[in-house]
Short mmCIF file of C-alpha atoms in Angstrom, two decimals:
data_model
loop_
_atom_site.label_atom_id
_atom_site.label_comp_id
_atom_site.label_asym_id
_atom_site.label_seq_id
_atom_site.Cartn_x
_atom_site.Cartn_y
_atom_site.Cartn_z
CA MET A 1 -25.03 -9.02 6.30
CA MET A 2 -27.53 -11.03 5.50
CA ALA A 3 -31.20 -11.10 5.20
CA ALA A 4 -31.04 -9.87 1.64
CA ARG A 5 -32.73 -10.14 -1.67
CA ARG A 6 -30.67 -9.54 -4.76
CA PRO A 7 -32.46 -7.31 -7.28
CA GLN A 8 -33.07 -8.41 -10.86
CA THR A 9 -30.74 -5.70 -12.11
CA ALA A 10 -27.66 -7.01 -10.29
CA PRO A 11 -25.09 -8.18 -12.90
CA MET A 12 -24.58 -11.71 -11.55
CA ALA A 13 -27.38 -13.99 -12.73
CA SER A 14 -30.61 -13.64 -14.60
CA GLN A 15 -32.76 -14.84 -11.70
CA ALA A 16 -33.12 -13.18 -8.30
CA ALA A 17 -32.05 -15.19 -5.27
CA LYS A 18 -32.75 -15.04 -1.56
CA VAL A 19 -30.18 -15.38 1.20
CA THR A 20 -31.85 -15.63 4.58
CA PHE A 21 -30.22 -15.72 8.02
CA CYS A 22 -26.95 -17.24 6.87
CA VAL A 23 -24.69 -15.33 9.27
CA ARG A 24 -22.10 -17.72 10.73
CA GLY A 25 -23.35 -20.47 8.44
CA VAL A 26 -20.88 -22.68 6.62
CA ILE A 27 -21.80 -21.16 3.25
CA SER A 28 -22.03 -17.57 4.50
CA PRO A 29 -18.45 -16.48 3.56
CA LEU A 30 -18.88 -17.95 0.07
CA LEU A 31 -22.17 -16.12 -0.51
CA SER A 32 -20.68 -12.92 0.86
CA ASN A 33 -17.77 -13.09 -1.57
CA LEU A 34 -20.07 -13.86 -4.52
CA TYR A 35 -22.20 -10.82 -3.77
CA LEU A 36 -19.56 -8.35 -2.63
CA HIS A 37 -17.16 -9.15 -5.46
CA TRP A 38 -19.29 -6.76 -7.50
CA PHE A 39 -19.08 -4.14 -4.76
CA ASP A 40 -15.28 -4.42 -4.93
CA ARG A 41 -15.28 -3.96 -8.69
CA ARG A 42 -17.53 -0.90 -8.67
CA PHE A 43 -15.57 0.64 -5.80
CA HIS A 44 -12.26 0.42 -7.65
CA ARG A 45 -13.48 1.65 -11.02
CA ALA A 46 -12.29 5.04 -12.22
CA GLU A 47 -15.77 6.47 -11.53
CA GLY A 48 -15.92 4.81 -8.09
CA PRO A 49 -14.65 6.07 -4.70
CA GLY A 50 -11.28 4.48 -5.39
CA GLY A 51 -10.87 7.13 -8.06
CA TRP A 52 -12.66 10.34 -7.09
CA ALA A 53 -12.23 9.95 -3.29
CA ARG A 54 -8.88 8.10 -3.37
CA ALA A 55 -10.44 5.72 -0.84
CA LYS A 56 -9.19 2.23 -0.09
CA LEU A 57 -11.41 -0.80 0.51
CA VAL A 58 -10.29 -3.66 2.78
CA ARG A 59 -12.75 -6.56 2.87
CA TYR A 60 -12.97 -10.07 4.29
CA ALA A 61 -16.24 -11.86 3.45
CA ASP A 62 -18.96 -9.43 4.62
CA ASP A 63 -16.71 -7.37 6.92
CA PHE A 64 -15.06 -4.38 5.29
CA VAL A 65 -13.38 -1.09 6.11
CA VAL A 66 -13.20 1.94 3.84
CA LEU A 67 -10.13 4.11 4.39
CA ALA A 68 -10.27 7.75 3.38
CA ARG A 69 -8.76 11.03 4.51
CA TYR A 70 -12.25 12.53 4.58
CA VAL A 71 -15.57 10.69 4.75
CA SER A 72 -17.78 12.98 2.71
CA PRO A 73 -21.56 12.68 2.38
CA GLN A 74 -20.92 11.68 -1.23
CA LEU A 75 -18.73 8.75 -0.18
CA ARG A 76 -21.15 7.66 2.51
CA GLY A 77 -24.09 7.91 0.13
CA TRP A 78 -22.29 5.94 -2.58
CA ILE A 79 -21.65 3.03 -0.19
CA GLU A 80 -25.23 2.95 1.08
CA GLN A 81 -26.78 3.31 -2.37
CA THR A 82 -24.58 0.63 -3.91
CA LEU A 83 -25.15 -1.95 -1.17
CA GLU A 84 -28.80 -1.30 -0.43
CA GLY A 85 -30.10 0.25 -3.65
CA TRP A 86 -28.13 -1.42 -6.44
CA MET A 87 -27.39 -4.78 -4.77
CA GLY A 88 -30.45 -5.10 -2.53
CA LEU A 89 -28.42 -5.96 0.58
CA LYS A 90 -29.11 -4.77 4.10
CA LEU A 91 -26.36 -2.74 5.76
CA ASN A 92 -25.94 -3.56 9.45
CA ARG A 93 -26.08 -0.03 10.83
CA GLU A 94 -25.49 -1.16 14.42
CA LYS A 95 -22.01 -2.30 13.42
CA THR A 96 -21.37 0.50 10.94
CA ARG A 97 -19.61 3.62 12.20
CA GLU A 98 -17.14 6.30 11.24
CA VAL A 99 -13.86 6.45 13.13
CA ASN A 100 -11.25 9.18 13.12
CA LEU A 101 -8.23 7.28 14.38
CA LYS A 102 -6.34 10.53 14.97
CA ALA A 103 -8.91 11.53 17.62
CA GLU A 104 -7.94 10.99 21.27
CA GLY A 105 -9.06 7.56 22.49
CA ALA A 106 -10.36 6.42 19.11
CA SER A 107 -9.85 2.82 18.00
CA LEU A 108 -11.03 0.38 15.36
CA ASP A 109 -11.55 -3.38 15.76
CA PHE A 110 -11.31 -5.40 12.55
CA LEU A 111 -10.71 -9.12 12.00
CA GLY A 112 -9.55 -9.70 15.57
CA TYR A 113 -7.17 -6.73 15.66
CA THR A 114 -7.45 -3.36 17.38
CA PHE A 115 -6.01 -0.34 15.57
CA ARG A 116 -5.33 2.84 17.58
CA TYR A 117 -2.80 5.61 17.97
CA ASP A 118 -0.82 5.42 21.23
CA ARG A 119 1.85 7.56 22.83
CA ASP A 120 5.39 6.94 21.67
CA ARG A 121 7.02 4.28 23.84
CA LEU A 122 10.27 6.24 23.97
CA GLY A 123 8.58 9.36 25.30
CA ARG A 124 8.89 11.36 22.10
CA GLU A 125 6.30 13.98 21.18
CA ARG A 126 4.45 11.87 18.68
CA ARG A 127 2.14 8.89 18.48
CA TYR A 128 2.42 5.60 16.63
CA LEU A 129 -0.22 3.33 15.12
CA ASN A 130 -0.54 0.44 17.54
CA VAL A 131 -1.88 -2.78 16.01
CA THR A 132 -2.61 -5.45 18.58
CA VAL A 133 -4.96 -8.30 19.48
CA SER A 134 -8.48 -7.07 20.27
CA LYS A 135 -10.20 -7.69 23.60
CA LYS A 136 -12.80 -9.88 21.92
CA ALA A 137 -10.11 -12.01 20.30
CA MET A 138 -8.35 -12.39 23.65
CA LYS A 139 -11.62 -13.42 25.28
CA ARG A 140 -12.26 -16.04 22.60
CA ALA A 141 -8.72 -17.40 23.04
CA ARG A 142 -9.19 -17.75 26.81
CA GLN A 143 -12.54 -19.47 26.29
CA ARG A 144 -11.01 -21.91 23.83
CA LEU A 145 -8.07 -22.69 26.12
CA HIS A 146 -10.46 -23.11 29.05
CA VAL A 147 -12.36 -25.80 27.15
CA MET A 148 -9.15 -27.49 26.01
CA THR A 149 -7.95 -27.82 29.61
CA GLY A 150 -11.33 -28.62 31.20
CA ARG A 151 -12.69 -31.77 32.82
CA SER A 152 -13.69 -33.23 29.47
CA GLN A 153 -9.98 -33.69 28.70
CA ALA A 154 -9.23 -35.64 31.90
CA CYS A 155 -8.75 -38.93 30.02
CA VAL A 156 -6.49 -37.49 27.33
CA PRO A 157 -2.81 -38.42 27.86
CA VAL A 158 -0.80 -35.39 28.95
CA PRO A 159 1.60 -35.41 25.95
CA GLU A 160 -1.39 -35.59 23.61
CA LEU A 161 -3.09 -32.72 25.45
CA VAL A 162 0.07 -30.61 25.19
CA GLY A 163 0.24 -31.42 21.48
CA SER A 164 -3.32 -30.17 20.97
CA LEU A 165 -2.54 -26.97 22.86
CA ASN A 166 0.60 -26.45 20.78
CA ARG A 167 -1.32 -26.76 17.51
CA TYR A 168 -3.85 -24.19 18.66
CA LEU A 169 -1.22 -21.79 20.03
CA ARG A 170 0.91 -21.97 16.89
CA GLY A 171 -2.06 -21.26 14.65
CA TRP A 172 -3.36 -18.45 16.87
CA SER A 173 0.03 -16.77 17.19
CA SER A 174 0.71 -17.11 13.46
CA TYR A 175 -2.44 -15.11 12.71
CA PHE A 176 -1.82 -12.47 15.39
CA ARG A 177 1.91 -12.02 14.81
CA TYR A 178 1.35 -8.80 12.87
CA GLY A 179 1.82 -5.52 14.74
CA TYR A 180 2.75 -5.44 18.43
CA PRO A 181 1.56 -8.71 19.98
CA ARG A 182 4.15 -9.04 22.78
CA GLN A 183 1.81 -8.28 25.69
CA PRO A 184 -1.12 -10.39 24.42
CA PHE A 185 1.30 -13.28 23.81
CA ARG A 186 2.60 -12.99 27.37
CA THR A 187 -0.96 -13.00 28.68
CA VAL A 188 -1.81 -16.14 26.71
CA ASN A 189 1.41 -17.85 27.82
CA ALA A 190 0.57 -17.20 31.47
CA TYR A 191 -3.06 -18.23 31.08
CA VAL A 192 -2.40 -21.55 29.33
CA ARG A 193 0.17 -22.52 31.98
CA GLU A 194 -2.19 -21.56 34.78
CA ARG A 195 -5.01 -23.58 33.24
CA LEU A 196 -2.81 -26.59 32.52
CA THR A 197 -1.52 -26.57 36.10
CA GLN A 198 -5.07 -26.50 37.46
CA HIS A 199 -6.06 -29.27 35.06
CA LEU A 200 -3.24 -31.57 36.16
CA ARG A 201 -3.79 -30.89 39.84
CA HIS A 202 -7.56 -31.24 39.98
CA HIS A 203 -8.96 -32.99 36.89
CA ARG A 204 -6.71 -35.98 36.24
CA SER A 205 -7.50 -38.29 39.20
CA GLN A 206 -8.24 -38.30 42.90
CA ARG A 207 -4.51 -38.04 43.59
CA ALA A 208 -2.87 -34.74 42.73
CA TYR A 209 -0.59 -34.81 39.69
CA ARG A 210 3.01 -33.93 40.50
CA PRO A 211 5.93 -33.58 38.10
CA GLY A 212 8.69 -36.07 38.68
CA GLY A 213 12.11 -35.21 39.97
CA GLY A 214 10.90 -32.36 42.15
CA VAL A 215 10.79 -29.91 39.21
CA SER A 216 8.29 -27.08 38.95
CA PHE A 217 5.23 -27.24 36.73
CA TYR A 218 6.79 -24.53 34.56
CA ALA A 219 9.91 -26.66 33.97
CA HIS A 220 7.73 -29.72 33.48
CA PHE A 221 5.73 -27.98 30.74
CA ASN A 222 8.95 -26.98 29.01
CA HIS A 223 10.09 -30.60 29.17
CA LEU A 224 6.80 -31.70 27.62
CA GLY A 225 7.39 -29.22 24.78
CA LEU A 226 4.64 -26.70 25.52
CA VAL A 227 5.30 -23.79 23.17
CA THR A 228 5.98 -20.26 24.38
CA LEU A 229 4.64 -17.47 22.19
#
């Protein structure tokens, strides 16, 4: 969203307000919900697309997806007119697109997930809706884990470092547990153990860190309680 000016006719307050360059700001989700609450209500009215187009609206802050069997010019025009004409908001057309998920190779990324139809895993002549972690979300997870196991953490006691990693991994996996996350979870498991091994070997002191008792790093991490997704 948002470099927007709310028109006087919007049914929220008597005075117009300006919202300028608040994307990723602390207050941005709150402002988005205050504005787009009215979009939700108009959408789901009997005279809105929820009625005459049998469309479904899924929204989180200023990100939303409209689900419909057929995206007609009427539906497209209603969305644009309501957001830009009635509410005075600016639609980000670079991030706005129509997707036919039934088309070969089509996919949709939304809220960190990728939605796409894939071939049946059992070889049957049909496809299933695969819901998995998006590439961008995986990249962000690797970046976060890279920072958490970097040189800046060299003075953090190892059990405390493992505890911090566990809190992040539990929260991340709890969000992405929906759908088919097995392969992304395996990738994250391997990456965090690789990074933690490098951290202990090269960033702790001049002498290489070695687990006691001749055990492997993998067994040592299990002993420390590092979670496995």
